[in-house]
Structure formats: structure tokens, C-alpha cells
Amino acid sequence: MAILFSVLALAAPTWPTTSEARQWQPDQAWMRSAHCIHRHESVNWHLDHVNWQGKRSPYAGGMQFLDDTWRRAGGTGNAAHWSPREQLYRAWRIWKLGGGSWREWGTAKACGLR
């Protein structure tokens, strides 16, 4: 997980991150799950409504948020225009709102998550 946060820290100066996301302290188990979801959802944290084949998609960012889901998590604008840490924080909020469920992400089963 230290490597993932190192990568996130490198992205921080370029992409906006709210103070809430900066102060957030996720546990390692959650981060492992989120990283698996990310690997199955997107090749790029800043993918903007384009799928892996380069075609138009309703999803954005490294966790492939629908715009409505991003807003429900408290996000503004486009998920792809925010830091990876912000995207993870918003994914955590959706996970918490869902009672600790990854059901919002269709790739959860590929990660052995519910």
C-alpha cells in the first residue's frame, strides 16, 4: 500500500484534492480492495468518459464513476479531473453509503468482493 500512496502523492500537485480526502486515513484492507477494483475498471486515473477501447463511455476516472454516483459521494465536476486520492476517497464514501458493499462496481466479483 505504501507504493500506491507514493504514486498518489506524486499526482497530488497536479490534480485537486479536497482537505477531507487529504485527511482521510483508509485501512490497508480497503485500499487493497479499491486497488483491485481500479485495475479492473480503468487503465488511467484521468480517463474522461472513454472506455478501454477508446469509445465514449458514461464512466470517468480511475474508479469509473457515473456522474450521478460521483455527485452522490460529494464530488463536484468530473471525477477524471481530480486526484487519485480524491477518487479513492469518493469511492470509499459510496462504499460506506452502501453498508460496506462494492455493489456499485461491476468488477467487484473479479476481485472476490461483494
mmCIF file of C-alpha atoms in Angstrom:
data_model
loop_
_atom_site.group_PDB
_atom_site.id
_atom_site.type_symbol
_atom_site.label_atom_id
_atom_site.label_comp_id
_atom_site.label_asym_id
_atom_site.label_seq_id
_atom_site.Cartn_x
_atom_site.Cartn_y
_atom_site.Cartn_z
ATOM 1 C CA MET A 1 0.000 0.000 0.000
ATOM 2 C CA ALA A 2 2.931 2.337 0.578
ATOM 3 C CA ILE A 3 3.693 2.134 -3.142
ATOM 4 C CA LEU A 4 0.115 3.062 -4.053
ATOM 5 C CA PHE A 5 0.195 6.078 -1.728
ATOM 6 C CA SER A 6 3.585 7.050 -3.181
ATOM 7 C CA VAL A 7 2.015 7.077 -6.630
ATOM 8 C CA LEU A 8 -0.918 9.085 -5.275
ATOM 9 C CA ALA A 9 1.460 11.564 -3.638
ATOM 10 C CA LEU A 10 3.196 12.129 -6.971
ATOM 11 C CA ALA A 11 -0.142 13.026 -8.556
ATOM 12 C CA ALA A 12 -1.218 15.385 -5.755
ATOM 13 C CA PRO A 13 0.411 18.618 -7.015
ATOM 14 C CA THR A 14 -1.170 18.267 -10.467
ATOM 15 C CA TRP A 15 -4.727 17.239 -9.611
ATOM 16 C CA PRO A 16 -7.000 18.836 -6.989
ATOM 17 C CA THR A 17 -7.654 17.106 -3.683
ATOM 18 C CA THR A 18 -10.074 18.318 -1.014
ATOM 19 C CA SER A 19 -8.953 18.705 2.591
ATOM 20 C CA GLU A 20 -11.373 15.889 3.510
ATOM 21 C CA ALA A 21 -9.590 13.495 1.167
ATOM 22 C CA ARG A 22 -6.156 14.629 2.382
ATOM 23 C CA GLN A 23 -7.127 13.891 5.996
ATOM 24 C CA TRP A 24 -8.819 10.563 5.217
ATOM 25 C CA GLN A 25 -6.973 7.513 6.576
ATOM 26 C CA PRO A 26 -8.210 4.348 4.820
ATOM 27 C CA ASP A 27 -7.237 0.975 6.200
ATOM 28 C CA GLN A 28 -4.990 -1.288 4.153
ATOM 29 C CA ALA A 29 -7.645 -3.936 3.519
ATOM 30 C CA TRP A 30 -9.959 -1.354 1.962
ATOM 31 C CA MET A 31 -7.113 0.026 -0.143
ATOM 32 C CA ARG A 32 -6.236 -3.451 -1.447
ATOM 33 C CA SER A 33 -9.865 -3.935 -2.491
ATOM 34 C CA ALA A 34 -10.037 -0.485 -4.103
ATOM 35 C CA HIS A 35 -6.790 -1.095 -5.971
ATOM 36 C CA CYS A 36 -8.198 -4.351 -7.374
ATOM 37 C CA ILE A 37 -11.365 -2.543 -8.498
ATOM 38 C CA HIS A 38 -9.230 0.166 -10.131
ATOM 39 C CA ARG A 39 -7.123 -2.407 -12.028
ATOM 40 C CA HIS A 40 -10.301 -3.963 -13.420
ATOM 41 C CA GLU A 41 -12.105 -0.668 -14.100
ATOM 42 C CA SER A 42 -9.591 1.636 -15.745
ATOM 43 C CA VAL A 43 -6.120 1.978 -17.176
ATOM 44 C CA ASN A 44 -5.863 5.625 -16.193
ATOM 45 C CA TRP A 45 -6.967 7.707 -13.192
ATOM 46 C CA HIS A 46 -7.823 10.566 -15.525
ATOM 47 C CA LEU A 47 -9.745 8.658 -18.200
ATOM 48 C CA ASP A 48 -12.562 11.007 -19.162
ATOM 49 C CA HIS A 49 -15.722 9.185 -20.299
ATOM 50 C CA VAL A 50 -13.798 6.855 -22.609
ATOM 51 C CA ASN A 51 -13.612 3.069 -22.239
ATOM 52 C CA TRP A 52 -10.614 0.773 -22.701
ATOM 53 C CA GLN A 53 -11.313 0.580 -26.438
ATOM 54 C CA GLY A 54 -11.281 4.381 -26.765
ATOM 55 C CA LYS A 55 -15.048 4.622 -27.254
ATOM 56 C CA ARG A 56 -17.404 7.051 -25.489
ATOM 57 C CA SER A 57 -18.395 5.832 -22.020
ATOM 58 C CA PRO A 58 -20.665 7.106 -19.223
ATOM 59 C CA TYR A 59 -17.841 6.464 -16.716
ATOM 60 C CA ALA A 60 -14.945 8.684 -15.640
ATOM 61 C CA GLY A 61 -11.770 8.400 -13.589
ATOM 62 C CA GLY A 62 -9.787 5.538 -12.177
ATOM 63 C CA MET A 63 -12.767 4.056 -10.343
ATOM 64 C CA GLN A 64 -15.032 4.652 -13.353
ATOM 65 C CA PHE A 65 -17.708 6.746 -11.667
ATOM 66 C CA LEU A 66 -21.036 7.571 -13.228
ATOM 67 C CA ASP A 67 -21.514 11.337 -12.881
ATOM 68 C CA ASP A 68 -24.514 10.783 -10.559
ATOM 69 C CA THR A 69 -22.527 8.431 -8.328
ATOM 70 C CA TRP A 70 -19.646 10.920 -8.147
ATOM 71 C CA ARG A 71 -22.057 13.656 -7.056
ATOM 72 C CA ARG A 72 -23.759 11.326 -4.549
ATOM 73 C CA ALA A 73 -20.323 10.824 -2.974
ATOM 74 C CA GLY A 74 -19.956 14.601 -2.636
ATOM 75 C CA GLY A 75 -17.765 15.061 -5.692
ATOM 76 C CA THR A 76 -18.067 18.064 -7.990
ATOM 77 C CA GLY A 77 -17.259 18.397 -11.643
ATOM 78 C CA ASN A 78 -15.786 15.386 -13.415
ATOM 79 C CA ALA A 79 -14.145 12.564 -11.431
ATOM 80 C CA ALA A 80 -11.350 12.313 -14.020
ATOM 81 C CA HIS A 81 -10.291 15.886 -13.228
ATOM 82 C CA TRP A 82 -9.497 15.067 -9.574
ATOM 83 C CA SER A 83 -6.526 13.378 -7.913
ATOM 84 C CA PRO A 84 -6.436 9.604 -7.477
ATOM 85 C CA ARG A 85 -6.653 10.158 -3.697
ATOM 86 C CA GLU A 86 -9.856 12.196 -4.156
ATOM 87 C CA GLN A 87 -11.319 9.491 -6.377
ATOM 88 C CA LEU A 88 -10.492 6.827 -3.812
ATOM 89 C CA TYR A 89 -11.994 8.927 -1.042
ATOM 90 C CA ARG A 90 -15.228 9.334 -3.040
ATOM 91 C CA ALA A 91 -15.276 5.586 -3.753
ATOM 92 C CA TRP A 92 -14.902 4.977 -0.006
ATOM 93 C CA ARG A 93 -17.875 7.252 0.664
ATOM 94 C CA ILE A 94 -20.007 5.245 -1.811
ATOM 95 C CA TRP A 95 -18.755 2.029 -0.221
ATOM 96 C CA LYS A 96 -19.753 3.348 3.229
ATOM 97 C CA LEU A 97 -23.176 4.555 1.981
ATOM 98 C CA GLY A 98 -23.707 1.040 0.601
ATOM 99 C CA GLY A 99 -23.067 -0.532 4.000
ATOM 100 C CA GLY A 100 -19.549 -1.686 3.133
ATOM 101 C CA SER A 101 -20.549 -3.099 -0.237
ATOM 102 C CA TRP A 102 -18.772 -2.830 -3.584
ATOM 103 C CA ARG A 103 -22.032 -3.452 -5.499
ATOM 104 C CA GLU A 104 -21.676 -0.116 -7.362
ATOM 105 C CA TRP A 105 -18.754 -1.617 -9.285
ATOM 106 C CA GLY A 106 -19.489 -4.397 -11.738
ATOM 107 C CA THR A 107 -15.933 -5.704 -11.442
ATOM 108 C CA ALA A 108 -16.253 -6.434 -7.701
ATOM 109 C CA LYS A 109 -16.765 -10.149 -8.351
ATOM 110 C CA ALA A 110 -13.479 -10.312 -10.253
ATOM 111 C CA CYS A 111 -11.841 -9.098 -7.035
ATOM 112 C CA GLY A 112 -13.755 -11.520 -4.819
ATOM 113 C CA LEU A 113 -15.729 -8.631 -3.294
ATOM 114 C CA ARG A 114 -19.408 -8.242 -2.582
#
